Amino acid sequence: MAFWILKVEPKSAVRVLNCDRSNLSEALVLRVELRADTEKFYTEVQEKILARYNKTFDWSLKAKMMGKKAIEAARVFVEETGISDSLSAEDFLLEREEMLRTLFPTSELMPGASRLIRHLHANGIPICVATGSHRRHFELKTQRHGELFSLMHHIVLGDDPEVKQGKPSPDVFLAAAKRFEGGPVDPQKILVFEDAPSGVLAAKNAGMSVIMVPDPRLDSSFHQTADQHWLHPMDIGPIDDSCNQRLSFDFMFFSSYMKWNLN
C-alpha cells in the first residue's frame, strides 16, 4: 500500500549500498519504504471476480497491476484477462470497491514496520508516507493504526494534485521528497523499499536507490531492476546499533548475505 519515506541525516541509519560491517553507522541513506499488508485483499477480491468468468488470477498479472493508480490497474486487469467486453474497467472498480470496503479496516502492518518506525521517530528522524492509494482507501487501510501514522511528518496520496501519473512514473516519490522541512532532498541520497515491480521502476526513474521486498510468489526476474532485494519480510527483531543475526538481506553488489539490526 504505502511507502514509508525516511529523512535520515549522516550517522543516523545504516549505509545499505556498498557497505561493510565497519561503516554500518555512517549512513548516507535518506528514504525507506515499507507497506501495510493489504495486497492480499486485492488478490482475494480479484480472484472472486475472475471466478465468475472461469478465469484465474495469477502473479504475472498481479505484478503488472501492483503500484499503479486504480484506473490504470483496472484497465490492465480487464484487458489482460480478456473480460473487457463483459466488464469495463470502471465497473470493475465499482465492484471491487464494494468488496474492499469491508476488508481494508482489518489491515495489519507488515512484520517489523511498527518497531522500525517508532525507533526512527524516537531518534528524531522525520518520516513521511507516500502511496498510490487515494484518500478513501488510505483512510480505510490505516484506521486501526492512527497513532502510528501520526508519527509521520507528512503524507502524499495517489490523488494528490502533484501526482499526475502512477508508478512507474516517479511523481509520488518526487512529491514526497519536496515536503520535508528545508525543501527537496537530493534523489541520490534517497533509499526506497518497494514490493511492486512498477514501484521499483518509479524509484529508479526518480533517481533514487531501491531495495525490493518482494512477495515470495513474485517471479525472481522482477528483482533485477532493484539495487538490492530482501529475501524475507520485515522481521526486524530487537533493534541495536550492531550487526547481529536477526535481519538478513541480499547484498547484490557482494553476492553474499549480511545480517544487521537498526536499534
XYZ file of C-alpha atoms in Angstrom:
263
model
C 0.000 0.000 0.000
C 2.303 2.721 1.215
C 5.881 3.805 1.255
C 7.493 4.910 4.467
C 9.965 7.541 3.355
C 12.536 8.459 5.960
C 14.655 11.586 6.036
C 17.914 10.466 7.629
C 20.975 12.546 8.398
C 24.521 11.065 8.187
C 25.420 8.653 11.032
C 21.740 8.128 11.928
C 20.955 4.968 9.955
C 22.616 2.113 8.171
C 24.650 2.527 5.000
C 22.968 -0.081 2.822
C 24.688 0.161 -0.548
C 28.380 -0.762 -0.937
C 28.892 -1.250 2.768
C 30.722 -3.475 5.175
C 30.377 -4.041 8.887
C 32.822 -1.280 9.775
C 30.747 1.557 8.318
C 27.182 0.496 9.119
C 26.783 3.504 11.418
C 27.798 6.036 8.759
C 24.543 6.211 6.872
C 24.026 8.262 3.753
C 20.576 6.771 3.223
C 17.664 9.212 3.172
C 14.500 7.209 2.479
C 12.876 3.938 3.311
C 9.574 2.495 2.155
C 7.516 -0.227 3.727
C 3.962 -1.251 3.091
C 0.937 -2.290 5.094
C -0.225 -5.821 4.375
C -3.197 -5.032 2.114
C -2.150 -6.682 -1.142
C -3.752 -9.939 -0.006
C -7.141 -8.212 -0.049
C -6.732 -7.125 -3.663
C -5.796 -10.683 -4.584
C -8.767 -12.187 -2.744
C -11.286 -9.837 -4.356
C -9.868 -10.115 -7.857
C -9.830 -13.907 -7.649
C -13.541 -13.850 -6.777
C -14.381 -11.565 -9.684
C -12.462 -13.652 -12.215
C -14.004 -16.892 -10.949
C -17.314 -15.769 -12.460
C -15.656 -15.859 -15.864
C -13.906 -19.193 -15.219
C -10.556 -17.430 -15.156
C -7.766 -17.355 -12.597
C -5.743 -14.502 -11.139
C -2.020 -15.223 -11.154
C 1.108 -13.417 -10.028
C 2.223 -12.429 -13.502
C -0.942 -10.330 -13.768
C -0.684 -9.067 -10.206
C 2.861 -7.867 -10.879
C 1.577 -5.734 -13.761
C -1.101 -4.156 -11.573
C 0.762 -3.525 -8.316
C 1.596 0.084 -7.560
C -0.425 1.627 -10.363
C -3.261 4.090 -9.913
C -6.615 2.340 -9.591
C -7.952 3.055 -13.079
C -4.639 2.122 -14.698
C -4.552 -1.195 -12.823
C -8.206 -1.817 -13.677
C -7.527 -1.443 -17.387
C -4.668 -3.917 -17.123
C -6.955 -6.332 -15.275
C -9.843 -6.408 -17.754
C -7.650 -6.318 -20.846
C -5.100 -8.934 -19.769
C -7.825 -11.338 -18.659
C -9.903 -10.848 -21.801
C -13.073 -9.786 -19.984
C -13.173 -6.178 -21.174
C -16.201 -6.897 -23.397
C -18.125 -8.116 -20.363
C -16.761 -5.870 -17.623
C -15.404 -2.359 -18.103
C -12.517 -1.054 -16.055
C -14.869 1.424 -14.394
C -17.430 -1.250 -13.442
C -14.655 -3.495 -12.171
C -13.503 -0.713 -9.851
C -17.019 -0.154 -8.520
C -17.455 -3.844 -7.765
C -14.009 -4.183 -6.256
C -14.521 -1.068 -4.145
C -17.628 -2.512 -2.527
C -15.788 -5.705 -1.587
C -12.627 -3.974 -0.371
C -14.536 -1.584 1.848
C -15.191 -4.337 4.364
C -11.668 -5.795 4.191
C -9.386 -2.763 4.434
C -10.298 -1.844 8.027
C -8.795 -5.190 9.119
C -5.381 -4.339 7.617
C -2.272 -5.267 9.597
C 1.197 -3.740 9.339
C 3.987 -5.761 7.784
C 6.189 -7.551 10.345
C 8.710 -5.184 11.932
C 7.246 -1.997 10.468
C 5.954 -0.565 13.743
C 9.199 -1.285 15.580
C 11.311 0.349 12.891
C 9.121 3.442 12.611
C 8.978 4.001 16.354
C 12.738 3.671 16.618
C 13.351 6.196 13.851
C 10.823 8.634 15.253
C 12.329 8.335 18.734
C 15.701 9.238 17.254
C 14.379 12.398 15.594
C 14.271 11.103 12.023
C 11.386 12.714 10.077
C 9.206 10.166 8.287
C 6.536 10.549 5.631
C 4.155 8.249 3.800
C 3.831 8.259 0.011
C 1.275 5.908 -1.518
C -0.611 5.345 -4.742
C -3.789 4.797 -2.727
C -6.418 7.516 -2.930
C -7.639 9.148 0.267
C -10.721 6.979 0.795
C -8.742 3.738 0.593
C -5.884 5.130 2.646
C -8.199 6.089 5.485
C -9.806 2.633 5.494
C -6.443 0.872 5.428
C -4.955 2.914 8.247
C -7.907 3.493 10.569
C -6.656 0.875 13.067
C -3.171 2.415 13.105
C -3.877 6.104 13.621
C -1.365 6.543 16.432
C 1.476 5.112 14.346
C 0.603 7.212 11.318
C 0.554 10.319 13.500
C 4.345 9.933 13.699
C 4.660 10.827 10.015
C 5.947 14.235 9.005
C 3.588 14.298 6.009
C 1.549 12.034 3.739
C 1.371 12.058 -0.071
C -1.529 10.144 -1.641
C -2.166 8.940 -5.163
C -4.849 11.578 -5.720
C -2.514 14.392 -4.651
C -2.512 17.179 -7.301
C 1.247 16.765 -7.791
C 0.912 13.060 -8.582
C -0.112 13.285 -12.222
C 0.741 9.685 -13.080
C 1.005 6.455 -11.139
C 4.034 4.193 -10.999
C 6.332 3.631 -12.854
C 6.189 7.443 -13.078
C 8.305 8.950 -10.260
C 5.657 11.547 -9.361
C 4.714 10.262 -5.892
C 8.347 9.892 -4.799
C 9.351 13.324 -6.060
C 6.324 14.968 -4.450
C 7.104 13.339 -1.104
C 10.763 14.360 -1.266
C 9.794 18.035 -1.612
C 7.787 18.341 1.568
C 10.227 17.841 4.378
C 11.337 20.899 6.299
C 14.172 22.510 4.404
C 12.860 21.670 0.956
C 13.607 18.949 -1.604
C 16.136 16.235 -0.821
C 18.664 15.094 -3.436
C 17.222 11.880 -5.000
C 20.693 10.330 -5.000
C 20.558 10.408 -1.190
C 17.266 8.540 -1.082
C 16.675 4.867 -0.396
C 13.274 3.345 -1.160
C 11.902 -0.007 -0.026
C 9.389 -1.384 -2.550
C 7.365 -4.527 -3.094
C 5.910 -3.717 -6.525
C 7.870 -4.004 -9.798
C 6.334 -0.744 -11.030
C 7.356 0.920 -7.769
C 10.946 -0.182 -8.208
C 10.918 1.409 -11.660
C 9.331 4.567 -10.225
C 12.084 4.884 -7.634
C 14.793 4.375 -10.238
C 13.065 6.863 -12.552
C 13.203 9.355 -9.677
C 16.959 8.819 -9.402
C 16.718 7.001 -6.076
C 18.236 3.780 -4.778
C 15.771 0.988 -4.096
C 15.635 -2.251 -2.155
C 12.871 -4.609 -3.241
C 10.982 -6.572 -0.598
C 9.022 -8.895 -2.898
C 6.315 -11.351 -2.104
C 7.971 -14.779 -2.375
C 5.455 -15.733 -5.070
C 6.694 -12.975 -7.374
C 8.954 -14.205 -10.170
C 12.590 -13.503 -9.316
C 13.151 -11.823 -12.694
C 11.427 -8.754 -11.225
C 14.220 -8.380 -8.647
C 16.792 -7.380 -11.226
C 15.898 -3.695 -11.563
C 16.353 -3.042 -7.836
C 19.750 -2.198 -6.371
C 19.196 -4.939 -3.808
C 16.389 -7.181 -2.613
C 15.464 -8.616 0.751
C 14.666 -12.301 0.755
C 12.376 -12.094 3.769
C 9.679 -9.726 5.090
C 10.499 -7.048 7.630
C 11.225 -9.332 10.595
C 13.495 -6.835 12.274
C 13.518 -8.231 15.790
C 15.379 -6.442 18.628
C 16.999 -3.274 17.331
C 20.507 -2.191 18.277
C 23.413 -0.451 16.556
C 25.470 -3.569 15.991
C 25.319 -6.234 13.309
C 23.647 -9.403 14.554
C 21.650 -12.371 13.406
C 18.069 -11.070 13.319
C 17.645 -9.285 9.972
C 19.029 -10.533 6.684
C 19.020 -9.166 3.180
C 20.879 -9.897 -0.025
C 23.693 -7.510 -0.978
C 23.540 -7.799 -4.737
C 26.869 -5.969 -5.118
C 28.596 -8.532 -2.914
C 26.697 -11.731 -3.786
C 26.579 -12.546 -0.100
C 24.376 -12.112 2.944
C 24.782 -9.633 5.730
C 22.753 -9.602 8.932
C 22.148 -6.467 10.943
C 19.715 -4.643 13.171
C 18.892 -0.981 13.489
C 18.194 -0.402 17.168
